[in-house]
mmCIF file of C-alpha atoms in Angstrom:
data_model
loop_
_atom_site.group_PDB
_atom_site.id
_atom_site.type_symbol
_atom_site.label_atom_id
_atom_site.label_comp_id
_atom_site.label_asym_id
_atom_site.label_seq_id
_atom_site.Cartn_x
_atom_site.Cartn_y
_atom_site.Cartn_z
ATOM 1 C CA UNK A 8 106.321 106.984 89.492
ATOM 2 C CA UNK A 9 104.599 105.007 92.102
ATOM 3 C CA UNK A 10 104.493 100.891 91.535
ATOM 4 C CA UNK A 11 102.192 98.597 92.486
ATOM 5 C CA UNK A 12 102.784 95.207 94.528
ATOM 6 C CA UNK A 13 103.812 93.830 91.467
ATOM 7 C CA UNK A 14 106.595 96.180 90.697
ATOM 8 C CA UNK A 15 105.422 97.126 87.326
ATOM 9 C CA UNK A 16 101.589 99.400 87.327
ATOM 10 C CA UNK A 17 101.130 102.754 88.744
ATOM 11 C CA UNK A 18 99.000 101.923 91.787
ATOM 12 C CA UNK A 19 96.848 103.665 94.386
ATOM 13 C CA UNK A 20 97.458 103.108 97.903
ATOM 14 C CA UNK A 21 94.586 101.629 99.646
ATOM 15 C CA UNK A 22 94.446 101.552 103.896
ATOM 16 C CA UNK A 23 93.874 97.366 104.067
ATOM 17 C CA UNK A 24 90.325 98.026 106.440
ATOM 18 C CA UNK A 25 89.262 100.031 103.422
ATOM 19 C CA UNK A 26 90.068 97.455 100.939
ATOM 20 C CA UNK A 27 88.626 95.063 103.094
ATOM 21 C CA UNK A 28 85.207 96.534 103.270
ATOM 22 C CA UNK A 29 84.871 97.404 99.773
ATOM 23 C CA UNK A 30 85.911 94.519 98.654
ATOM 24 C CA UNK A 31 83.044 92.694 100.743
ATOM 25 C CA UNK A 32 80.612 95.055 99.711
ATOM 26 C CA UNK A 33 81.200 93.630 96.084
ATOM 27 C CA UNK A 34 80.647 89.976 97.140
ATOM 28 C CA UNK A 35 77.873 90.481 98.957
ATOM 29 C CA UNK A 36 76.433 92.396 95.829
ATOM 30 C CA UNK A 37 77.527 88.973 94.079
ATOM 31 C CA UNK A 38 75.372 87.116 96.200
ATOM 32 C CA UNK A 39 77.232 86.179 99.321
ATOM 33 C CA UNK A 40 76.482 85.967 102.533
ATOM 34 C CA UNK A 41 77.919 88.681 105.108
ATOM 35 C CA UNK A 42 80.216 86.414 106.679
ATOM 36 C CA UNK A 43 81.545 84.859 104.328
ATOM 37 C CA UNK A 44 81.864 87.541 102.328
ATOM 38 C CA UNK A 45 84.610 88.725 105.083
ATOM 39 C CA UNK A 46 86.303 85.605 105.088
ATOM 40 C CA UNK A 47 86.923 85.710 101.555
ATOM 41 C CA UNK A 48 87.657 89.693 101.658
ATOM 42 C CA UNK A 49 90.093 88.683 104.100
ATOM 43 C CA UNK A 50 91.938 86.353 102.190
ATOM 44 C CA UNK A 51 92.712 88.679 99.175
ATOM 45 C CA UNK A 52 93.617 91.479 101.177
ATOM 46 C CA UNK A 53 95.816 89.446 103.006
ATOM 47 C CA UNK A 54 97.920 88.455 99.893
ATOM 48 C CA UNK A 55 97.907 92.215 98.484
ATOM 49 C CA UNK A 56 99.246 93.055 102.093
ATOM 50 C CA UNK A 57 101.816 90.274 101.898
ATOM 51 C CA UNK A 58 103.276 91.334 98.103
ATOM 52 C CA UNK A 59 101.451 88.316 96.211
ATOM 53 C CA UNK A 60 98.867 90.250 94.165
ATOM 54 C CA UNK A 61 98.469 87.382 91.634
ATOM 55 C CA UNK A 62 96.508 85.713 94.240
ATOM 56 C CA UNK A 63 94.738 89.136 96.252
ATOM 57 C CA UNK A 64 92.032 91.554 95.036
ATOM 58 C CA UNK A 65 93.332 90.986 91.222
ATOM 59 C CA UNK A 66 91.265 87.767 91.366
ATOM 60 C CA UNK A 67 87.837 89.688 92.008
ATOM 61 C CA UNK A 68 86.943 90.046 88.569
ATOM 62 C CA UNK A 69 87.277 86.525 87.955
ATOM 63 C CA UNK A 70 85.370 85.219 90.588
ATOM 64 C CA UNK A 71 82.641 87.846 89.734
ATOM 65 C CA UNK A 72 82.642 86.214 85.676
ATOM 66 C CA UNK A 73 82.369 82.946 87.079
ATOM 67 C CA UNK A 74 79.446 84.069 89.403
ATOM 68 C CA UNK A 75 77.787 85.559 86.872
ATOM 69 C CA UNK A 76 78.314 82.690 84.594
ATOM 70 C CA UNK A 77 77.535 80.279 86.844
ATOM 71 C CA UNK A 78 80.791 78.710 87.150
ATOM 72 C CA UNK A 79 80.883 79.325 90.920
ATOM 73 C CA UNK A 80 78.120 79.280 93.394
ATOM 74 C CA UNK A 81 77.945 81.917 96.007
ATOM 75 C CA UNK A 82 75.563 80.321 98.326
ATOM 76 C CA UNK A 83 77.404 76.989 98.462
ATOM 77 C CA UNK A 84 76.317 74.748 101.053
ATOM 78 C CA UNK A 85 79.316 72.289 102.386
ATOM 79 C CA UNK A 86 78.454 69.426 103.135
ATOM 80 C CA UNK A 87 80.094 66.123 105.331
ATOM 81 C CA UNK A 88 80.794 63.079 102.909
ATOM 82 C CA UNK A 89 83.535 61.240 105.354
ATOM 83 C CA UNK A 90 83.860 61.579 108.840
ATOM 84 C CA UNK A 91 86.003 59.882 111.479
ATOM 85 C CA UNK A 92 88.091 61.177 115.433
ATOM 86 C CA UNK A 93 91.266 62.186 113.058
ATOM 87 C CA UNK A 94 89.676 63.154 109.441
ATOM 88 C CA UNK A 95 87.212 64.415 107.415
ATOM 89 C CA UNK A 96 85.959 64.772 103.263
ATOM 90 C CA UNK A 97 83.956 67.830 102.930
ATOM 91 C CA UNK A 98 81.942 68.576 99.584
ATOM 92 C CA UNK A 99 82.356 72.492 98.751
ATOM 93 C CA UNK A 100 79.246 72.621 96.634
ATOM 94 C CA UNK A 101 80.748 74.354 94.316
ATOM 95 C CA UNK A 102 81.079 77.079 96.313
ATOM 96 C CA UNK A 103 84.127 79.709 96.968
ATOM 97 C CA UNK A 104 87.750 77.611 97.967
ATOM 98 C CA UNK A 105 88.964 80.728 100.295
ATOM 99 C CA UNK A 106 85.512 79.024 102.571
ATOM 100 C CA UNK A 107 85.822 75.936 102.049
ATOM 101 C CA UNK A 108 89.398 75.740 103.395
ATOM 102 C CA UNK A 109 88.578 77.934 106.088
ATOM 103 C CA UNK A 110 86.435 75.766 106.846
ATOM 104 C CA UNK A 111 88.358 72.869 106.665
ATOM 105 C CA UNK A 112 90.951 74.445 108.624
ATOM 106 C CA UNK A 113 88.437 75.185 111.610
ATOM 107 C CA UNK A 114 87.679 71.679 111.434
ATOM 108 C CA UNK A 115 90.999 70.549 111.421
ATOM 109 C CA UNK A 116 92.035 72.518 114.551
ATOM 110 C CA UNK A 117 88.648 71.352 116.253
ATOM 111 C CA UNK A 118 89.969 67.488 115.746
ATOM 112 C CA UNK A 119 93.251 67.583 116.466
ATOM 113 C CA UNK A 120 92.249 69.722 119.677
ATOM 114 C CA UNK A 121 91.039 66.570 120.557
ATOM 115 C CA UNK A 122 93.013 63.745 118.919
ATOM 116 C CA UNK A 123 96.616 65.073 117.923
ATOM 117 C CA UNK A 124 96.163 65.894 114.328
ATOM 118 C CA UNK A 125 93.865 65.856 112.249
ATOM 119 C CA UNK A 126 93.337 65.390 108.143
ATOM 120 C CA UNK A 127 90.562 67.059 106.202
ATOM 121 C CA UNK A 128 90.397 67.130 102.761
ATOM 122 C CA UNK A 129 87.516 69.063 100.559
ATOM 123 C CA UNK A 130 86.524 68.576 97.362
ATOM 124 C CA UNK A 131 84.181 69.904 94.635
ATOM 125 C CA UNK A 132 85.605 73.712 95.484
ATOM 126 C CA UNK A 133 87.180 76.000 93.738
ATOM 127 C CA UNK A 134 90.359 78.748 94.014
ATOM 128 C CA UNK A 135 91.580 79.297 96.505
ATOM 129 C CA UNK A 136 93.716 82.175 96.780
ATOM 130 C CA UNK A 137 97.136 81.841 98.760
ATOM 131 C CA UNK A 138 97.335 78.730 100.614
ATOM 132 C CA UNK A 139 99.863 80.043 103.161
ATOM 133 C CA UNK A 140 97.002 82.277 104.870
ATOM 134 C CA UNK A 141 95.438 78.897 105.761
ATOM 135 C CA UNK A 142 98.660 76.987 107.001
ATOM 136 C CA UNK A 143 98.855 80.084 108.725
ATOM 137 C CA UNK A 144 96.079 80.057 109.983
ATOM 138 C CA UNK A 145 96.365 76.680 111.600
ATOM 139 C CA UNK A 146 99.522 77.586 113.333
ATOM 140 C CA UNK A 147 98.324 80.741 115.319
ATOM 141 C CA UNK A 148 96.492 77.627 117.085
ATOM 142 C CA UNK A 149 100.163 76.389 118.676
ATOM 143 C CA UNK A 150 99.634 73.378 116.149
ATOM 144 C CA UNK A 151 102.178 72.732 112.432
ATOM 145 C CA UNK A 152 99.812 73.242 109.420
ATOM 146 C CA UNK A 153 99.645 72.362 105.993
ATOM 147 C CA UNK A 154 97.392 73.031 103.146
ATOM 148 C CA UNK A 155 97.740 71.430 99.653
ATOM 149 C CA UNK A 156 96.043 72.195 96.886
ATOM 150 C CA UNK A 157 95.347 70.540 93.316
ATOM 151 C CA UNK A 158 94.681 72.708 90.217
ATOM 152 C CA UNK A 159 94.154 72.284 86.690
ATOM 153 C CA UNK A 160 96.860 71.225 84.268
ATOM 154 C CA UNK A 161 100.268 73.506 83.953
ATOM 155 C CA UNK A 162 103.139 70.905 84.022
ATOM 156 C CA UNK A 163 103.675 68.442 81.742
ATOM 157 C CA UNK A 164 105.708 65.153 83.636
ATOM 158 C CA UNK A 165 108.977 65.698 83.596
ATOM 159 C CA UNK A 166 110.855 65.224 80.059
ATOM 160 C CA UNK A 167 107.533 65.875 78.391
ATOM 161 C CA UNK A 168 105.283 68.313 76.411
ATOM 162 C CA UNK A 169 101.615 67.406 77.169
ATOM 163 C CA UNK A 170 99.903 69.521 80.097
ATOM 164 C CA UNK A 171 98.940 67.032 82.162
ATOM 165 C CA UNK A 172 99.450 67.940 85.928
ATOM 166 C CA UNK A 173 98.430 70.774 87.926
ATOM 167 C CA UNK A 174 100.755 73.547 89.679
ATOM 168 C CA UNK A 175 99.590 72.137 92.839
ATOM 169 C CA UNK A 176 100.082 74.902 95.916
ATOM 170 C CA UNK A 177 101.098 73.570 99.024
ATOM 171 C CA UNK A 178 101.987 75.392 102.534
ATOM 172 C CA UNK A 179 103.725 74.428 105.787
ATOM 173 C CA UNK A 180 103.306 76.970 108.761
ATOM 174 C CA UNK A 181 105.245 76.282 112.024
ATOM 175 C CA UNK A 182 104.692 78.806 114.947
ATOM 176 C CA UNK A 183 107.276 80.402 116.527
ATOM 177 C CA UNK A 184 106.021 82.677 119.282
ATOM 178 C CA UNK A 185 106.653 85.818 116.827
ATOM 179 C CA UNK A 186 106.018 85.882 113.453
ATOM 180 C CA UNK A 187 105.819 81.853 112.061
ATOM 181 C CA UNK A 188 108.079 80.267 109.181
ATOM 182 C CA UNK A 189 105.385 80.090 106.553
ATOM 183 C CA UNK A 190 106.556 77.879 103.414
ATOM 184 C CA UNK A 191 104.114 78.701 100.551
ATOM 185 C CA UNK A 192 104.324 77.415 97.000
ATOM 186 C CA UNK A 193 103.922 75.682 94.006
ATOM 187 C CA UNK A 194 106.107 73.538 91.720
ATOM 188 C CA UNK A 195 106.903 75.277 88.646
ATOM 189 C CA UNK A 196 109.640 78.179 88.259
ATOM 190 C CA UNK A 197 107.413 81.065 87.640
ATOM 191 C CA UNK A 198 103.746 80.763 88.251
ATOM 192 C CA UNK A 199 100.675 81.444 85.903
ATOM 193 C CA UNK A 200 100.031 84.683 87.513
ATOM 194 C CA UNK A 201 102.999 86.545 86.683
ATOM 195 C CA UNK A 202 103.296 84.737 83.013
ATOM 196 C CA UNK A 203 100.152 86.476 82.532
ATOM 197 C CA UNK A 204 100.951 89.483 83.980
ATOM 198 C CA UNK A 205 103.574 89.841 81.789
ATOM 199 C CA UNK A 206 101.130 89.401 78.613
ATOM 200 C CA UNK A 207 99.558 92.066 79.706
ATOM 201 C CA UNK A 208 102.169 93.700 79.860
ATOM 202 C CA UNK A 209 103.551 92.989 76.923
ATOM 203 C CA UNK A 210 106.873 92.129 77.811
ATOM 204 C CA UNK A 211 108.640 88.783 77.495
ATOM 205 C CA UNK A 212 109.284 86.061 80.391
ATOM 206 C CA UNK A 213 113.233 84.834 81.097
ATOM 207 C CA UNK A 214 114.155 81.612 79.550
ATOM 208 C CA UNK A 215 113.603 78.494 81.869
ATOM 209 C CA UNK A 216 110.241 79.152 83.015
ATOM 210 C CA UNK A 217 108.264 77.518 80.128
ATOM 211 C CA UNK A 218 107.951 75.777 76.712
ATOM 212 C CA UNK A 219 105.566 76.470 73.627
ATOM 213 C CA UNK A 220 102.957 73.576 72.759
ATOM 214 C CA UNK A 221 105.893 71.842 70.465
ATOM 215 C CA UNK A 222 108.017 71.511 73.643
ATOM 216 C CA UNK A 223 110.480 73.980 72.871
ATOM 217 C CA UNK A 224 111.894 76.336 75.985
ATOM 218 C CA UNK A 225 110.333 80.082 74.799
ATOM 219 C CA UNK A 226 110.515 83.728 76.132
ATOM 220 C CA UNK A 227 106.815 84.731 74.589
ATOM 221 C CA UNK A 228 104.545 84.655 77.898
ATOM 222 C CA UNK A 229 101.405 83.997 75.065
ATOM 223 C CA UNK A 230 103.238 80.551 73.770
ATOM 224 C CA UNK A 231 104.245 79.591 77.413
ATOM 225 C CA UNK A 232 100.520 79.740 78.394
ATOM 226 C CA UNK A 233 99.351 77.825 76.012
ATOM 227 C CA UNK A 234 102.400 75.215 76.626
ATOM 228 C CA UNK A 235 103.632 74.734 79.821
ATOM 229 C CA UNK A 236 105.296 75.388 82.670
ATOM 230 C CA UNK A 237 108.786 74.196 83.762
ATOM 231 C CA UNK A 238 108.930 72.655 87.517
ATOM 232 C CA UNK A 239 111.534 73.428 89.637
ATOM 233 C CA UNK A 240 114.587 71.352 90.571
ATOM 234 C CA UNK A 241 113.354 69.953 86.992
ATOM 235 C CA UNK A 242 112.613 66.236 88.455
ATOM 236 C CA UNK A 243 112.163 66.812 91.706
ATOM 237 C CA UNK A 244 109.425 69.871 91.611
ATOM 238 C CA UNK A 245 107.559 67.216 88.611
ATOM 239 C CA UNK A 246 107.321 64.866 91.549
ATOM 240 C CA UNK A 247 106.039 67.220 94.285
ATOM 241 C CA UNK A 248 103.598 68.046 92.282
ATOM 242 C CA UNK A 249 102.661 64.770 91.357
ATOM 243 C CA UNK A 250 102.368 64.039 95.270
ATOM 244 C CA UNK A 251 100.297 67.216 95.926
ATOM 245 C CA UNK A 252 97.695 65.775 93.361
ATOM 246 C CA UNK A 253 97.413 62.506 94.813
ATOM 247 C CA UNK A 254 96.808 64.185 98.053
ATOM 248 C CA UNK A 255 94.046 66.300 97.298
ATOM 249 C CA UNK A 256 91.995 65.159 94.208
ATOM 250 C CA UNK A 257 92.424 60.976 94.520
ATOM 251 C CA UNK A 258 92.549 61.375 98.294
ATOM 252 C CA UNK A 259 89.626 62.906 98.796
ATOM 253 C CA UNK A 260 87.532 61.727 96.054
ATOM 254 C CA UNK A 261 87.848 64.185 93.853
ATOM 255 C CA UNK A 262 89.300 64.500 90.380
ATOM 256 C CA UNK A 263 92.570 64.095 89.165
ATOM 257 C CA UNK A 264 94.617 67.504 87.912
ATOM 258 C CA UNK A 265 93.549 66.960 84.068
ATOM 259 C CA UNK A 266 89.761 67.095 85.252
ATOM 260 C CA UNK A 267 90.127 70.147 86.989
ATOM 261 C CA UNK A 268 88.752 73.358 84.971
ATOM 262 C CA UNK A 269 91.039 76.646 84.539
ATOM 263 C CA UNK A 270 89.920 79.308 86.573
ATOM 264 C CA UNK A 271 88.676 81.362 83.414
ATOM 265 C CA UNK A 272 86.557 78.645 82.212
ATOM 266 C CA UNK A 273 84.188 81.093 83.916
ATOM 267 C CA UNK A 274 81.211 78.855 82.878
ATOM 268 C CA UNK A 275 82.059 75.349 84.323
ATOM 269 C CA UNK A 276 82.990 74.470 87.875
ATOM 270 C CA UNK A 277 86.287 73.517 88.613
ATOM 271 C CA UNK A 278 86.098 70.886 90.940
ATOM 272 C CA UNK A 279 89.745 71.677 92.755
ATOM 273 C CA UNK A 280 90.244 69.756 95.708
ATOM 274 C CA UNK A 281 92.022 70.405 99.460
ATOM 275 C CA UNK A 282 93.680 69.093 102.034
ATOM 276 C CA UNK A 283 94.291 70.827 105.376
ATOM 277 C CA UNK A 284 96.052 69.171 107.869
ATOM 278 C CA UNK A 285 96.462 70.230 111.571
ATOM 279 C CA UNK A 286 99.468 68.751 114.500
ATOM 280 C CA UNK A 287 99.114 69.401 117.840
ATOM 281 C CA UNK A 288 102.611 70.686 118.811
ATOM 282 C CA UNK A 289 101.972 69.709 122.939
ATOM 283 C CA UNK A 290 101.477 65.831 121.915
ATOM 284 C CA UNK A 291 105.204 65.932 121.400
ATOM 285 C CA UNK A 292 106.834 68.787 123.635
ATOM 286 C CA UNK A 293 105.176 71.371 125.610
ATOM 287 C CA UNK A 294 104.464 74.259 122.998
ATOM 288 C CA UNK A 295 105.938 77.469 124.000
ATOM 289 C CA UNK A 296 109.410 74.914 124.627
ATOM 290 C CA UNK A 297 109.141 74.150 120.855
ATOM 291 C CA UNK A 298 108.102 77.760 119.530
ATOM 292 C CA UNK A 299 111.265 78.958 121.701
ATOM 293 C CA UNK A 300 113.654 76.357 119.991
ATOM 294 C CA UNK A 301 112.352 77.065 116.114
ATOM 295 C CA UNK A 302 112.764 81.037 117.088
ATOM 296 C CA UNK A 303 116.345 80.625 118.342
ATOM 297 C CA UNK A 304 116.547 78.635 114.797
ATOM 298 C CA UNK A 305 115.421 81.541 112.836
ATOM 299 C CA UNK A 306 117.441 83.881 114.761
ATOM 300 C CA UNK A 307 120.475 81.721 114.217
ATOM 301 C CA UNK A 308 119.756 81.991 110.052
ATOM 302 C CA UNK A 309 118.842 85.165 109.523
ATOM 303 C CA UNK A 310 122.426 86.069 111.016
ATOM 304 C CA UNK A 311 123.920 83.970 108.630
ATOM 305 C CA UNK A 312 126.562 86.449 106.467
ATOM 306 C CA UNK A 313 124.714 86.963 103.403
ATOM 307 C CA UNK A 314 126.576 85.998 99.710
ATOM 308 C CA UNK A 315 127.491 88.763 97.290
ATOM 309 C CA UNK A 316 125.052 90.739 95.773
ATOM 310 C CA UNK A 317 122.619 89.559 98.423
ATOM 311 C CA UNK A 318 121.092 92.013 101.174
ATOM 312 C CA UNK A 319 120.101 89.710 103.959
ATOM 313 C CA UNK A 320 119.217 86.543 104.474
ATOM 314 C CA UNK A 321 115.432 85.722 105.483
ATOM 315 C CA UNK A 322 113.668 82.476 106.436
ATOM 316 C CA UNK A 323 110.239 81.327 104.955
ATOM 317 C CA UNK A 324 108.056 83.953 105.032
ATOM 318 C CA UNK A 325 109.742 86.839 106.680
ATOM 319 C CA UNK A 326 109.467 89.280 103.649
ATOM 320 C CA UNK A 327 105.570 88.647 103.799
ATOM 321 C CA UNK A 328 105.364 89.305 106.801
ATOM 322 C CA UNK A 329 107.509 92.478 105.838
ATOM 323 C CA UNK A 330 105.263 93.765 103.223
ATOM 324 C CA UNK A 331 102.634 93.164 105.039
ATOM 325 C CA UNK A 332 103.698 95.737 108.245
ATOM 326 C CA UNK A 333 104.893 98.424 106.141
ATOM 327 C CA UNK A 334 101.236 98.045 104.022
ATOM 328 C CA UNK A 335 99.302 97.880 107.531
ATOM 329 C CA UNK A 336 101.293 101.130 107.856
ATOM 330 C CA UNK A 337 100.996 102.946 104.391
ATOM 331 C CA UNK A 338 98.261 101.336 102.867
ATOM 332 C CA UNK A 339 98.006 98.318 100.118
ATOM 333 C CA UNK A 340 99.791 99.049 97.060
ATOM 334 C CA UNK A 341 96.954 98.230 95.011
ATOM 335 C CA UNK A 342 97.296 97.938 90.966
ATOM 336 C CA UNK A 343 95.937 100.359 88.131
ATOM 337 C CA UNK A 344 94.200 97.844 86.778
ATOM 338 C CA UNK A 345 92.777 95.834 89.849
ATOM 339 C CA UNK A 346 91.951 99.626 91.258
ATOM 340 C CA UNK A 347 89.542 100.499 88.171
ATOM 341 C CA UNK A 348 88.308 96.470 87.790
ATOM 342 C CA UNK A 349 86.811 97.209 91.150
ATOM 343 C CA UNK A 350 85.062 100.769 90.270
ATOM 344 C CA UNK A 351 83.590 98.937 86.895
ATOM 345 C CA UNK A 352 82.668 95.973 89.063
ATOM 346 C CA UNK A 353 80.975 98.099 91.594
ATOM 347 C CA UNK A 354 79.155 100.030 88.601
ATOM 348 C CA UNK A 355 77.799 96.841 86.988
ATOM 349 C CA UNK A 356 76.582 95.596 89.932
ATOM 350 C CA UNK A 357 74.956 98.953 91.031
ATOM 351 C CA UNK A 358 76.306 99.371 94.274
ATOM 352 C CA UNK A 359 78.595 102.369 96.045
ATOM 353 C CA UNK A 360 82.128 101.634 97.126
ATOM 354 C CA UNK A 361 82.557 102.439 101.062
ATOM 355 C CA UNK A 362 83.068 106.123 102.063
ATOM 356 C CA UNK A 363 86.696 107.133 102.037
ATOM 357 C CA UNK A 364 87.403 105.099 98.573
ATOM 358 C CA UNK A 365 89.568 107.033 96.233
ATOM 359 C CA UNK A 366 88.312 108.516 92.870
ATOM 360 C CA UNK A 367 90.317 107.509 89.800
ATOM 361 C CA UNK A 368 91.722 110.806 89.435
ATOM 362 C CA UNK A 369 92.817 110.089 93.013
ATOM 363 C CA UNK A 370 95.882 107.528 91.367
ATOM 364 C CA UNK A 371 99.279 108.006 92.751
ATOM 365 C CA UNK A 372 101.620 108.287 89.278
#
């Protein structure tokens, strides 16, 4: 039986250009604009093709709920609030986070083209999807990127019980001439995504990722969502996250991670806030020198004998960038349910999926 990127549904396999376009078909339909509509299409298909489905086309539905609820504003106009040589504070409008960090991430590489780096944080957006694709996308530039994120509460400070930080997402994305080290993640052991994947499932979670609202450590994925999530390195992931938040939703002007709104709030904006930051490698050594040096680094780890039980040893980011070939190659592994949430999407919003898309008797079991 075939699996989906999440190793669990029976899935169809969906050529990523396909995907792509049908998925912007169904935002435009929602009331975006073409470009952006790309740009965000782009995004999710991206994390599908990378093996992180929590945060790809899975999220559609959502972001169509909130639309339709007015949650989330598809013709969001960002706006300048701050501006100086080396930063900015951009106002999303409520609009989509996958633009507004684009966005932000343009404008980072713009200013540190000219100054060395460059800060700009966003608020008053939304999700944001994976925030390695923006990183990312900052260090196909020659320059180090980083995106953080803040989010609404998951973690409760460390030793406590009480939901009152956010699983804050943060990146780091060094070039390396090939592929680049991408270091994408958040702070707790197990995120949201696959807690609730496994609800729907209807199987239980291993011990150590949460606790129930009394504080007690539970395997019931239904108790640990409405407790919360355990950090990892206990203390030390409580206080990354706590620095991610300070980042993004003081830093910017924003609000703070217990003012943010869950994602399925669909009728309230979230007000999640960024922070993309951008160094010019060449202000320190001449670029291709330093993409040479972090390659022979990688090299020099991923030759490293691997430990029992263990197949081969990877630095960050190598098995998305993995996935992501052999997808490119054999199409995106896309879920049973995500595959028919798009067909009932594209139904209620009266619009035809792109020519080529696969019937639902067309599923690969």
């Amino acid at each position: 039986m075939a699996k989906g990127s999440d190793g669990v549904e029976d899935h169809v396999s969906i050529p990523a250009e396909l995907l792509e376009e049908a998925v912007t078909v169904l935002l435009k339909a929602l009331g975006l604009h073409g470009e952006e509509a790309k740009i965000i299409a782009g995004t999710l298909v991206d994390a599908d093709l990378r093996g992180v489905s929590t945060h790809g086309v899975f999220r559609l539905k959502t972001y169509a709920e909130r639309i339709i609820a007015g949650g989330l504003n598809p013709r969001a106009k960002i706006s300048v609030v701050r501006e100086a040589s080396t930063m900015a504070v951009l106002d999303a409008d409520n609009g989509f986070g996958q633009i507004a960090a684009y966005r932000a991430a343009q404008l980072a590489v713009e200013k540190a083209g000219q100054s060395g780096a460059a800060f700009i944080g966003v608020r008053n957006s939304s999700h944001f999807g994976r925030a390695g694709y923006f990183a990312e996308w900052i260090a196909g530039h020659d320059m180090i990127g980083f995106c953080f994120s803040n989010a609404s509460p998951r973690l409760a400070p460390w030793g406590g019980r009480e939901k009152m930080l956010g699983n804050n997402p943060w990146s780091a994305a060094i070039p390396t001439g090939g592929e680049p080290i991408v270091l994408d993640m958040a702070n707790s052991i197990a995120s949201a995504g696959k807690i609730r994947r496994a609800a729907q499932a209807g199987s239980t979670i291993p011990e150590g990722w949460a606790l129930d609202s009394e504080g007690r450590e539970t395997t019931d994925p239904l108790e640990a969502l409405s407790g919360v999530l355990l950090p990892f390195g206990a203390h030390k992931g409580y206080g990354i996250t706590l620095v991610a938040g300070i980042l993004t939703g003081v830093l910017t002007g924003g609000v703070w991670d217990s003012q943010v709104t869950p994602v399925d709030e669909t009728g309230r904006s979230q007000q999640v806030s960024h922070l993309l930051v951008a160094v010019r490698i060449s202000d320190f050594m001449p670029a291709e020198e330093f993409k040479e040096q972090v390659n022979r680094i990688a090299i020099e780890i991923r030759k490293c004998p691997p430990a029992e039980g263990i197949s081969a040893v990877y630095v960050p980011g190598d098995r998305g960038h993995e996935k992501r070939s052999a997808a490119l190659q054999g199409g995106v592994p896309l879920a049973e349910r995500t595959f028919r949430s798009l067909n009932d999407l594209a139904d209620r919003l009266g619009v035809s999926l792109p020519k080529g898309w696969p019937l639902p008797n067309q599923m690969q079991v």
